[in-house]
Coordinates of C-alpha atoms in Angstrom, one line a residue:
Chain A
M227 CA -37.8 7.1 16.5
A228 CA -34.7 5.7 18.1
T229 CA -35.4 4.3 21.5
Q230 CA -33.0 4.0 24.5
H231 CA -32.8 0.4 23.8
S232 CA -31.9 0.6 20.1
R233 CA -29.3 3.3 21.0
A234 CA -27.6 1.0 23.3
A235 CA -27.8 -1.8 20.6
A236 CA -26.3 0.6 18.1
R237 CA -23.4 1.4 20.4
L238 CA -22.6 -2.3 20.8
M239 CA -22.7 -2.8 17.1
I240 CA -20.2 0.1 16.4
S241 CA -17.9 -0.8 19.3
P242 CA -15.8 -3.5 17.6
A243 CA -14.8 -1.4 14.7
V244 CA -14.1 1.6 16.9
I245 CA -12.0 -0.5 19.4
L246 CA -9.9 -2.1 16.7
L247 CA -9.2 1.1 14.8
L248 CA -8.4 2.9 18.1
L249 CA -5.9 0.1 19.0
W250 CA -4.3 0.1 15.5
M251 CA -4.0 3.8 15.6
I252 CA -2.9 4.4 18.9
V253 CA -0.7 1.6 20.1
P254 CA 1.8 1.6 17.2
L255 CA 1.9 5.2 16.9
A256 CA 2.5 5.7 20.6
M257 CA 5.4 3.2 20.3
T258 CA 6.8 5.2 17.3
V259 CA 6.8 8.4 19.3
Y260 CA 8.4 6.5 22.2
F261 CA 11.0 4.9 20.1
S262 CA 11.8 8.2 18.4
F263 CA 13.3 9.5 21.7
L264 CA 15.6 6.5 22.3
N265 CA 19.0 5.5 21.3
Y266 CA 17.9 2.3 19.8
N267 CA 19.5 0.2 17.0
L268 CA 18.7 -3.3 16.4
L269 CA 22.4 -4.1 15.8
M270 CA 23.4 -2.8 19.0
P271 CA 21.2 -4.7 21.7
G272 CA 21.3 -3.5 25.2
A273 CA 20.6 -0.2 26.7
H274 CA 18.0 2.0 24.9
N275 CA 18.8 5.2 26.7
F276 CA 16.5 8.3 26.4
I277 CA 18.1 10.9 24.2
G278 CA 15.5 13.4 23.7
F279 CA 15.2 15.0 20.3
E280 CA 18.7 13.8 19.3
N281 CA 17.0 11.5 16.6
Y282 CA 14.9 14.2 15.1
K283 CA 18.0 16.4 15.0
Y284 CA 19.9 13.7 13.3
F285 CA 17.2 13.0 10.8
V286 CA 16.5 16.5 9.9
T287 CA 20.0 17.7 9.5
N288 CA 21.0 14.6 7.5
P289 CA 21.4 16.0 3.9
A290 CA 19.4 13.0 2.6
F291 CA 16.4 14.4 4.5
I292 CA 16.2 17.6 2.4
T293 CA 16.7 15.7 -0.6
A294 CA 13.9 13.2 0.3
L295 CA 11.5 16.1 1.3
I296 CA 12.1 17.9 -2.0
N297 CA 11.9 14.5 -3.8
T298 CA 8.5 13.7 -2.2
L299 CA 7.2 17.2 -3.0
V300 CA 8.2 16.9 -6.7
L301 CA 7.1 13.4 -7.0
V302 CA 3.5 14.4 -5.4
G303 CA 3.3 17.7 -7.4
G304 CA 4.4 16.2 -10.7
V305 CA 2.1 13.3 -10.6
L306 CA -0.8 15.6 -9.5
L307 CA -0.2 18.0 -12.5
I308 CA 0.0 15.2 -14.9
T309 CA -3.1 13.4 -13.6
T310 CA -5.4 16.2 -13.0
V311 CA -4.6 18.1 -16.2
G312 CA -4.6 14.8 -18.3
G313 CA -7.6 13.5 -16.3
T314 CA -9.7 16.6 -17.1
L315 CA -8.9 16.5 -20.7
L316 CA -9.6 12.8 -21.0
A317 CA -12.8 13.3 -19.0
L318 CA -14.0 15.9 -21.2
L319 CA -13.1 13.7 -24.4
L320 CA -14.8 10.6 -22.9
D321 CA -17.9 12.7 -22.1
Q322 CA -18.7 13.1 -25.8
P323 CA -20.5 10.6 -27.7
V324 CA -18.1 8.1 -28.9
W325 CA -18.7 4.6 -30.6
G326 CA -17.6 1.9 -28.4
Q327 CA -17.8 4.1 -25.4
G328 CA -17.8 1.2 -22.8
I329 CA -14.6 -0.4 -24.3
V330 CA -12.9 3.0 -24.3
R331 CA -13.6 3.4 -20.8
I332 CA -12.5 0.1 -19.8
L333 CA -9.1 0.5 -21.6
V334 CA -8.6 3.8 -19.9
I335 CA -9.4 2.5 -16.4
A336 CA -7.3 -0.6 -16.7
P337 CA -3.9 0.7 -15.4
F338 CA -5.5 1.4 -12.0
F339 CA -5.9 -2.3 -11.5
V340 CA -2.3 -3.1 -12.2
M341 CA -0.4 -3.7 -8.9
P342 CA 2.5 -1.3 -8.3
T343 CA 5.2 -3.9 -8.6
V344 CA 4.0 -5.0 -11.9
S345 CA 3.5 -1.7 -13.6
A346 CA 6.9 -0.5 -12.1
L347 CA 8.8 -3.4 -13.6
V348 CA 7.0 -3.5 -16.9
W349 CA 7.9 0.1 -17.4
K350 CA 11.4 -0.2 -16.0
N351 CA 12.4 -3.2 -18.2
M352 CA 10.1 -3.2 -21.4
F353 CA 10.0 0.4 -21.9
M354 CA 12.6 2.5 -20.2
N355 CA 15.5 0.0 -20.5
P356 CA 18.0 1.7 -22.9
V357 CA 19.0 -1.6 -24.5
N358 CA 15.9 -3.7 -24.8
G359 CA 13.1 -1.2 -24.1
L360 CA 10.6 0.2 -26.5
F361 CA 11.6 3.8 -26.0
G362 CA 15.2 3.0 -26.7
W363 CA 14.1 1.4 -29.9
I364 CA 11.8 4.4 -30.9
A365 CA 14.8 6.8 -30.2
T366 CA 17.4 4.7 -32.2
S367 CA 14.9 4.3 -35.2
F368 CA 14.8 8.1 -35.3
G369 CA 18.5 8.4 -35.1
F370 CA 18.7 9.5 -31.4
A371 CA 20.8 7.9 -28.8
P372 CA 18.7 5.9 -26.3
F373 CA 17.9 7.6 -23.0
D374 CA 18.6 5.8 -20.0
F375 CA 15.6 6.9 -18.1
L376 CA 16.1 5.3 -14.7
S377 CA 19.7 6.3 -14.2
Q378 CA 19.6 9.7 -15.9
A379 CA 16.2 10.9 -14.8
P380 CA 15.2 8.5 -12.1
L381 CA 12.6 10.8 -10.3
F382 CA 11.1 11.9 -13.5
S383 CA 10.9 8.2 -14.7
I384 CA 9.1 7.3 -11.4
I385 CA 6.7 10.3 -11.9
L386 CA 5.8 8.8 -15.3
I387 CA 5.2 5.3 -14.0
V388 CA 3.0 6.6 -11.0
S389 CA 1.1 9.0 -13.2
W390 CA 0.2 6.2 -15.5
Q391 CA -1.3 4.3 -12.5
W392 CA -3.2 7.3 -11.2
L393 CA -4.4 8.9 -14.5
P394 CA -7.4 6.4 -14.6
F395 CA -8.4 7.4 -11.1
A396 CA -8.5 11.1 -11.9
T397 CA -10.2 10.5 -15.2
L398 CA -12.9 8.3 -13.8
I399 CA -13.8 10.6 -11.0
L400 CA -13.8 13.8 -13.1
L401 CA -15.8 12.0 -15.7
T402 CA -18.5 11.0 -13.2
A403 CA -18.7 14.6 -12.0
L404 CA -19.1 15.8 -15.5
Q405 CA -21.9 13.3 -16.2
S406 CA -23.7 15.0 -13.2
L407 CA -23.6 18.2 -14.9
D408 CA -26.9 19.7 -15.6
S409 CA -27.3 19.8 -19.5
E410 CA -30.1 22.3 -19.3
Q411 CA -27.8 24.8 -17.6
V412 CA -25.6 24.3 -20.5
E413 CA -28.2 24.7 -23.1
A414 CA -29.6 27.7 -21.2
A415 CA -26.1 29.3 -21.3
E416 CA -25.8 28.4 -25.0
M417 CA -29.1 30.2 -25.9
D418 CA -28.0 33.2 -24.0
G419 CA -25.1 33.3 -26.5
A420 CA -22.1 31.9 -24.5
G421 CA -19.6 30.4 -26.7
P422 CA -17.8 27.2 -25.9
F423 CA -15.0 28.7 -24.0
A424 CA -17.3 30.7 -21.9
R425 CA -19.4 27.7 -21.3
F426 CA -16.4 25.7 -20.2
F427 CA -15.0 28.3 -17.9
H428 CA -18.1 29.4 -16.3
I429 CA -20.0 26.3 -16.1
T430 CA -17.8 23.2 -16.5
V431 CA -14.8 24.3 -14.5
P432 CA -16.7 25.5 -11.4
H433 CA -18.8 22.3 -11.5
L434 CA -15.6 20.3 -11.7
S435 CA -13.7 22.0 -9.0
R436 CA -15.2 20.0 -6.2
A437 CA -14.3 16.7 -7.8
A438 CA -10.9 18.0 -8.7
T439 CA -10.1 19.0 -5.1
V440 CA -11.3 15.6 -3.9
V441 CA -9.0 13.9 -6.6
I442 CA -6.1 16.0 -5.4
L443 CA -6.4 15.5 -1.8
I444 CA -7.0 11.7 -2.1
Q445 CA -4.0 11.2 -4.4
T446 CA -1.8 13.4 -2.2
I447 CA -2.6 11.1 0.7
F448 CA -1.5 7.9 -1.5
L449 CA 1.3 9.6 -3.2
L450 CA 3.1 10.6 0.0
S451 CA 3.5 6.9 0.6
V452 CA 4.8 5.8 -2.8
F453 CA 7.1 3.0 -2.0
A454 CA 7.1 -0.2 -4.3
E455 CA 7.5 1.6 -7.4
I456 CA 10.9 3.1 -6.1
L457 CA 11.9 -0.2 -4.5
V458 CA 11.8 -2.2 -7.5
T459 CA 13.0 0.4 -10.0
T460 CA 15.9 2.4 -8.4
N461 CA 16.0 1.5 -4.8
G462 CA 16.1 5.2 -4.1
G463 CA 19.1 5.8 -6.3
P464 CA 21.3 6.7 -8.0
G465 CA 22.6 8.3 -4.5
N466 CA 19.5 9.7 -3.1
A467 CA 18.1 11.0 -6.6
S468 CA 14.8 9.2 -6.1
T469 CA 14.5 8.6 -2.4
N470 CA 11.2 10.0 -1.0
L471 CA 10.5 10.3 2.7
T472 CA 8.7 6.9 2.9
Y473 CA 11.5 5.2 1.3
L474 CA 14.1 7.0 3.5
V475 CA 12.2 6.0 6.5
Y476 CA 12.3 2.5 5.3
A477 CA 16.0 2.5 4.5
Q478 CA 16.8 4.1 7.9
S479 CA 14.8 1.6 9.9
L480 CA 14.8 -1.7 8.0
L481 CA 18.1 -1.5 6.1
Q482 CA 20.3 0.1 8.8
F483 CA 18.2 -1.0 11.8
D484 CA 18.1 2.4 13.4
V485 CA 15.0 2.2 15.1
G486 CA 15.3 5.7 16.9
G487 CA 16.0 7.5 13.7
G488 CA 13.6 5.7 11.6
S489 CA 10.9 6.5 14.2
A490 CA 11.6 10.3 14.2
G491 CA 11.4 10.1 10.4
G492 CA 8.0 8.2 10.6
I493 CA 6.8 10.9 13.0
I494 CA 7.7 13.7 10.5
A495 CA 5.9 11.9 7.7
V496 CA 2.9 11.6 9.8
I497 CA 2.9 15.4 10.7
L498 CA 3.3 16.1 6.9
A499 CA 0.3 13.9 6.0
N500 CA -1.8 15.4 8.6
I501 CA -1.5 18.9 7.2
V502 CA -3.0 17.6 3.9
A503 CA -5.5 15.2 5.8
I504 CA -6.9 18.2 7.6
F505 CA -8.1 19.9 4.4
L506 CA -9.4 16.5 3.0
M507 CA -11.4 16.0 6.0
R508 CA -12.9 19.2 5.9
M509 CA -14.2 18.6 2.4
I510 CA -15.6 15.3 3.0
G511 CA -17.3 16.4 6.4
K512 CA -19.0 19.2 4.4
N513 CA -20.4 16.7 2.2
L514 CA -21.7 14.5 5.0
D515 CA -23.9 17.5 6.3
A516 CA -25.3 18.0 2.7
Chain B
M118 CA -33.4 17.4 -25.0
A119 CA -30.3 15.7 -26.2
R120 CA -27.8 17.9 -28.1
K121 CA -27.4 17.0 -31.7
V122 CA -23.9 16.0 -32.6
T123 CA -22.9 15.8 -36.3
T124 CA -21.6 12.6 -37.7
K125 CA -18.4 14.1 -38.8
R126 CA -17.6 15.2 -35.2
R127 CA -18.7 12.0 -33.8
I128 CA -16.2 10.2 -36.1
T129 CA -13.3 12.5 -35.0
V130 CA -14.0 12.2 -31.5
T131 CA -14.2 8.4 -31.6
V132 CA -10.9 8.2 -33.6
I133 CA -9.0 10.4 -31.0
A134 CA -10.7 8.7 -27.9
W135 CA -9.7 5.3 -29.4
I136 CA -6.0 6.4 -30.0
I137 CA -5.7 7.8 -26.6
A138 CA -7.3 4.7 -25.0
L139 CA -5.1 2.4 -26.8
L140 CA -1.9 4.3 -25.8
I141 CA -3.0 4.3 -22.2
F142 CA -3.8 0.6 -22.4
F143 CA -0.7 -0.4 -24.4
P144 CA 1.7 -1.2 -21.6
I145 CA -0.7 -4.1 -20.6
L146 CA -1.2 -4.9 -24.2
W147 CA 2.5 -5.2 -24.8
T148 CA 3.0 -7.2 -21.6
F149 CA 0.2 -9.6 -22.7
L150 CA 1.9 -10.0 -26.1
T151 CA 5.5 -10.5 -24.6
S152 CA 4.1 -13.1 -22.3
F153 CA 3.4 -15.4 -25.3
K154 CA 6.9 -14.9 -26.9
T155 CA 10.2 -16.7 -26.7
E156 CA 12.8 -14.9 -24.6
G157 CA 14.7 -14.1 -27.7
E158 CA 11.7 -12.8 -29.7
A159 CA 10.9 -10.5 -26.5
V160 CA 14.0 -8.4 -27.0
A161 CA 14.1 -8.5 -30.8
T162 CA 14.8 -5.3 -32.6
P163 CA 12.6 -4.1 -34.4
P164 CA 10.2 -5.5 -32.0
H165 CA 7.7 -8.1 -33.1
F166 CA 4.1 -6.9 -32.6
F167 CA 1.9 -9.7 -33.8
F168 CA 3.6 -12.0 -36.0
F169 CA 5.8 -14.2 -33.9
H170 CA 5.7 -17.8 -32.9
W171 CA 3.1 -17.8 -30.1
T172 CA 4.0 -20.0 -27.2
L173 CA 2.7 -21.0 -23.8
E174 CA 6.1 -22.0 -22.5
N175 CA 6.4 -18.9 -20.2
Y176 CA 3.4 -19.5 -18.4
L177 CA 4.3 -23.2 -17.8
E178 CA 7.8 -22.2 -16.8
V179 CA 6.7 -19.5 -14.3
S180 CA 3.9 -21.7 -12.6
E181 CA 6.4 -24.6 -12.4
R182 CA 9.4 -23.1 -11.4
S183 CA 8.4 -20.5 -8.7
D184 CA 5.7 -21.8 -6.5
Y185 CA 3.4 -19.5 -8.4
V186 CA 0.6 -21.6 -6.9
L187 CA 1.6 -20.6 -3.3
Y188 CA 1.8 -16.9 -4.0
F189 CA -1.4 -16.8 -5.9
F190 CA -3.0 -18.8 -2.8
N191 CA -1.4 -16.2 -0.5
S192 CA -2.9 -13.3 -2.4
V193 CA -6.4 -14.9 -2.5
V194 CA -6.2 -15.7 1.4
I195 CA -4.9 -12.3 2.2
S196 CA -7.4 -10.2 0.0
V197 CA -10.5 -12.4 0.4
G198 CA -9.8 -13.1 4.2
S199 CA -9.2 -9.5 5.2
T200 CA -12.2 -8.4 3.2
I201 CA -14.6 -11.0 4.8
I202 CA -13.4 -10.3 8.3
G203 CA -13.6 -6.6 7.6
L204 CA -17.2 -6.9 6.3
I205 CA -18.1 -8.9 9.4
I206 CA -16.8 -6.1 11.7
A207 CA -17.9 -3.2 9.5
I208 CA -21.6 -4.2 8.5
P209 CA -23.1 -3.9 12.1
A210 CA -21.2 -0.6 12.5
A211 CA -22.3 1.0 9.2
W212 CA -25.8 -0.3 10.0
A213 CA -26.0 1.3 13.3
M214 CA -24.6 4.5 12.0
A215 CA -27.0 4.6 9.0
F216 CA -30.1 3.7 10.8
V217 CA -29.7 4.9 14.3
P218 CA -27.5 7.9 14.0
G219 CA -26.5 9.6 17.2
K220 CA -25.1 13.0 17.9
R221 CA -21.5 11.7 17.6
T222 CA -22.0 9.5 14.5
K223 CA -20.5 12.1 12.1
D224 CA -17.5 12.5 14.4
V225 CA -17.0 8.7 14.7
L226 CA -17.1 8.5 10.9
M227 CA -14.7 11.2 10.3
W228 CA -12.3 9.8 13.0
M229 CA -12.4 6.4 11.2
L230 CA -11.5 8.1 8.1
S231 CA -8.7 10.0 9.7
T232 CA -7.0 6.7 10.4
K233 CA -6.8 5.9 6.8
M234 CA -4.7 9.2 6.4
L235 CA -2.0 7.9 8.7
P236 CA 1.0 7.1 6.6
P237 CA 2.3 3.5 6.8
V238 CA 5.9 4.5 7.6
G239 CA 4.6 6.2 10.7
V240 CA 3.8 2.7 12.3
L241 CA 6.2 0.6 10.3
I242 CA 8.9 0.1 13.1
P243 CA 6.4 -1.0 15.9
I244 CA 4.3 -3.3 13.4
Y245 CA 7.6 -4.8 12.3
L246 CA 8.8 -5.4 15.9
I247 CA 5.5 -6.7 17.2
F248 CA 5.3 -9.0 14.1
K249 CA 8.9 -10.2 14.8
N250 CA 8.5 -10.7 18.6
T251 CA 5.1 -12.6 18.3
G252 CA 5.9 -14.9 15.5
L253 CA 3.3 -13.2 12.9
M254 CA 6.2 -12.1 10.6
D255 CA 5.8 -13.8 7.3
T256 CA 2.4 -15.5 8.2
R257 CA -1.0 -15.2 6.3
T258 CA -2.5 -14.5 9.6
G259 CA -0.4 -11.5 10.4
L260 CA -1.2 -10.0 7.0
V261 CA -4.8 -10.6 7.1
I262 CA -4.8 -8.8 10.4
V263 CA -3.0 -5.8 9.0
M264 CA -4.9 -5.8 5.8
T265 CA -8.2 -5.9 7.6
L266 CA -7.2 -2.9 9.8
I267 CA -5.9 -0.7 7.0
N268 CA -9.0 -1.2 4.9
L269 CA -11.7 -1.2 7.7
P270 CA -12.4 2.6 7.4
I271 CA -12.9 2.2 3.6
I272 CA -15.3 -0.7 4.2
V273 CA -17.2 1.1 7.0
W274 CA -17.6 4.2 4.8
M275 CA -18.6 2.5 1.6
L276 CA -21.3 0.4 3.5
Y277 CA -22.5 3.6 5.3
T278 CA -23.0 5.5 2.0
Y279 CA -25.0 2.5 0.6
F280 CA -27.1 1.8 3.8
K281 CA -27.9 5.5 4.0
E282 CA -29.7 5.1 0.7
I283 CA -32.1 2.6 1.9
P284 CA -35.3 4.6 2.8
G285 CA -36.1 4.4 6.5
E286 CA -39.8 4.9 5.6
I287 CA -40.0 1.3 4.2
L288 CA -39.0 -0.1 7.7
E289 CA -41.6 1.9 9.3
A290 CA -44.1 0.6 7.0
C291 CA -43.2 -2.9 7.6
R292 CA -43.5 -2.5 11.4
M293 CA -46.9 -1.0 10.8
D294 CA -47.8 -4.0 8.9
G295 CA -46.7 -6.1 11.9
A296 CA -43.4 -7.5 10.5
T297 CA -41.2 -9.0 13.3
L298 CA -37.7 -7.9 13.4
K299 CA -36.5 -11.1 11.9
E300 CA -38.8 -10.7 9.0
E301 CA -37.8 -7.3 8.6
V302 CA -34.1 -8.1 8.5
L303 CA -34.5 -11.2 6.4
Y304 CA -37.1 -10.0 3.7
I305 CA -36.6 -6.3 3.6
L306 CA -33.2 -5.1 4.7
T307 CA -31.0 -7.9 3.3
P308 CA -32.1 -7.9 -0.2
M309 CA -31.7 -4.0 -0.3
A310 CA -28.4 -4.2 1.3
V311 CA -26.8 -7.1 -0.9
P312 CA -25.8 -4.9 -3.9
G313 CA -24.0 -2.5 -1.6
I314 CA -22.2 -5.2 0.5
A315 CA -21.2 -6.9 -2.9
S316 CA -19.5 -3.9 -4.3
T317 CA -17.9 -3.0 -1.2
L318 CA -16.5 -6.6 -1.1
L319 CA -15.3 -6.4 -4.7
L320 CA -13.4 -2.9 -4.4
N321 CA -11.9 -4.0 -1.1
V322 CA -10.5 -7.4 -2.7
I323 CA -9.0 -5.2 -5.3
L324 CA -7.4 -2.7 -2.9
A325 CA -6.0 -5.6 -0.8
W326 CA -4.7 -7.6 -3.7
N327 CA -2.6 -4.7 -5.0
E328 CA -1.5 -3.4 -1.6
A329 CA 2.4 -3.2 -1.8
F330 CA 3.7 -1.7 1.4
W331 CA 2.9 -4.1 4.2
T332 CA 3.1 -7.1 1.8
L333 CA 6.5 -6.3 0.9
N334 CA 7.8 -5.5 4.3
L335 CA 6.1 -8.1 6.4
T336 CA 6.7 -11.3 4.3
A337 CA 9.6 -13.5 3.1
A338 CA 9.2 -16.9 1.7
N339 CA 5.9 -18.2 3.2
A340 CA 3.2 -15.7 3.2
A341 CA 4.4 -13.5 0.3
P342 CA 1.6 -12.7 -2.1
L343 CA 1.8 -11.9 -5.8
T344 CA 2.9 -8.3 -5.2
A345 CA 6.2 -9.8 -3.5
F346 CA 6.6 -12.5 -6.0
I347 CA 6.8 -10.0 -8.8
A348 CA 9.1 -7.8 -6.9
S349 CA 11.6 -10.7 -6.9
Y350 CA 11.9 -10.1 -10.7
S351 CA 13.6 -6.7 -9.9
S352 CA 17.0 -8.3 -9.8
P353 CA 17.1 -10.8 -12.6
E354 CA 19.6 -12.7 -14.5
G355 CA 19.8 -13.3 -18.2
L356 CA 16.9 -12.7 -20.5
F357 CA 13.8 -12.7 -18.5
Y358 CA 11.3 -10.3 -20.3
A359 CA 8.8 -13.0 -21.4
K360 CA 8.8 -14.6 -18.2
L361 CA 8.4 -11.4 -16.4
S362 CA 5.4 -10.7 -18.8
A363 CA 3.7 -14.0 -18.2
A364 CA 4.2 -13.6 -14.4
S365 CA 2.8 -10.2 -14.5
M366 CA -0.3 -11.2 -16.6
M367 CA -1.0 -13.9 -14.2
A368 CA -0.8 -11.6 -11.1
I369 CA -3.0 -8.8 -12.7
A370 CA -5.5 -10.9 -14.8
P371 CA -8.0 -11.8 -12.1
I372 CA -8.1 -8.1 -10.7
L373 CA -8.4 -6.7 -14.1
I374 CA -11.5 -8.7 -14.7
L375 CA -12.8 -7.9 -11.2
G376 CA -12.0 -4.4 -11.6
W377 CA -13.8 -3.7 -14.8
F378 CA -17.1 -5.0 -13.0
S379 CA -16.5 -2.5 -10.3
Q380 CA -15.8 0.7 -12.2
K381 CA -18.9 2.4 -10.8
Q382 CA -18.3 1.5 -7.1
L383 CA -14.6 2.4 -7.5
V384 CA -15.5 6.2 -7.5
R385 CA -17.9 6.1 -4.6
G386 CA -15.5 4.0 -2.5
L387 CA -12.3 5.8 -3.0
T388 CA -13.9 9.2 -2.5
F389 CA -15.6 8.1 0.6
G390 CA -18.9 9.2 -0.9
A391 CA -17.8 12.7 -1.9
V392 CA -18.2 12.0 -5.5
K393 CA -21.1 9.6 -6.7

């Protein structure tokens, strides 16, 4: 039984972590909120006067904002679609008895450990480059004109690169979930005469749905903040064609030095992420009770 | 009862699985091969797959010319340093929450998790300005601080899920047998906790090594780790594929090796214990 004494000790042990995270979360966030109401540009030193919601108005009515918002949703949605569908299929495949299963798993997981700047540059130059890239060579050897991925379909190309990085994550988690599927249940269904499709849709899919939800929510958190891949491949361009919200806020604040406008954008990004976070927290919280 | 699988089916599945696995792995393999080519061969059409003149020239050139050692050192300091400091802060916290859970333990855990959901751009400007005004900009110390804080929730959570699995009855049994607190911690708890701590350490080093938002925005010449070093290849001049490949391999090889050891922990760590 926990005593009064051990409770106090426990509180003492928890407090450093809590205080640090509290500082990390509240101080900068409060500063961002504060800046977002100021007319504050690093290039114009001096008065930072209070301008109310002007920055928000400016940021939201900027045509780049709508583009960035749509790009963010397309990027997140596209990567989620590719990784969850692909990950489910791959997990089902890898759940079968395969010779050299250990090595196959290692090969499939590997892209997850590649740092974002490396994978983006390798794909950009060695695969998607129309002159020297492998895709260009494949296209020309079949008699097609090489396709300039990053200037003709920048967002799609970035979706491909990011999907390659996250497919292993989805696969690994769905595979872990599959392996915890009760084989007796499957056998019982088989004896009752359920065919492979019935077994898949009535046993496997419901079993996987929890893991799939976790995959979708966690990936969404990370995908809303895709940054390095855009920075080293397209710089958000051409125009704003591959600018997402994270990149737009970065450009507004650190390239145009507009602290006020950038802060307003940052707060909008926080609000968007929170909507997703609420669902994720509920899922994980439920698991904590179990 | 294991289900019987015909050999024919097993062969088919094996072939398909290997083809897909190799396709997914191919960009890494291709980078590996290109890193041993000359620049001319790296862009040859048709591409040379295995039969080319293997050379170590690119590795030598990259490590000599671009202060590779400094970047590597920065990556190690930032990822290992932030992980160790994170563990020092998190171990007592996770310990207390797992063994002396209070009414609000769950709330504290959930709140810690919520800090991880904060998108980095939401705090980019204040952190940038604070770093600029306190001289933390482009220092390893500054990055270790940021990296510790952004990964602290994951460290606490992972440790918590591991500690939770240590049965409390064992501790009670020890106490009944008259073990002192010191003996309890030293001989019972520590050996049981070490595997969990080790996997947490491993996963966190990987995450910190590959982090590429703060490292790109808060470093320049002095504290830049490998993520930023590779980013400098985004505006190259002349032929550079072989050198890019060599630099990339040198940046990802340590983590690929560590990562393969930590596959299992990856699932638990990144889903906050929701999938095991």
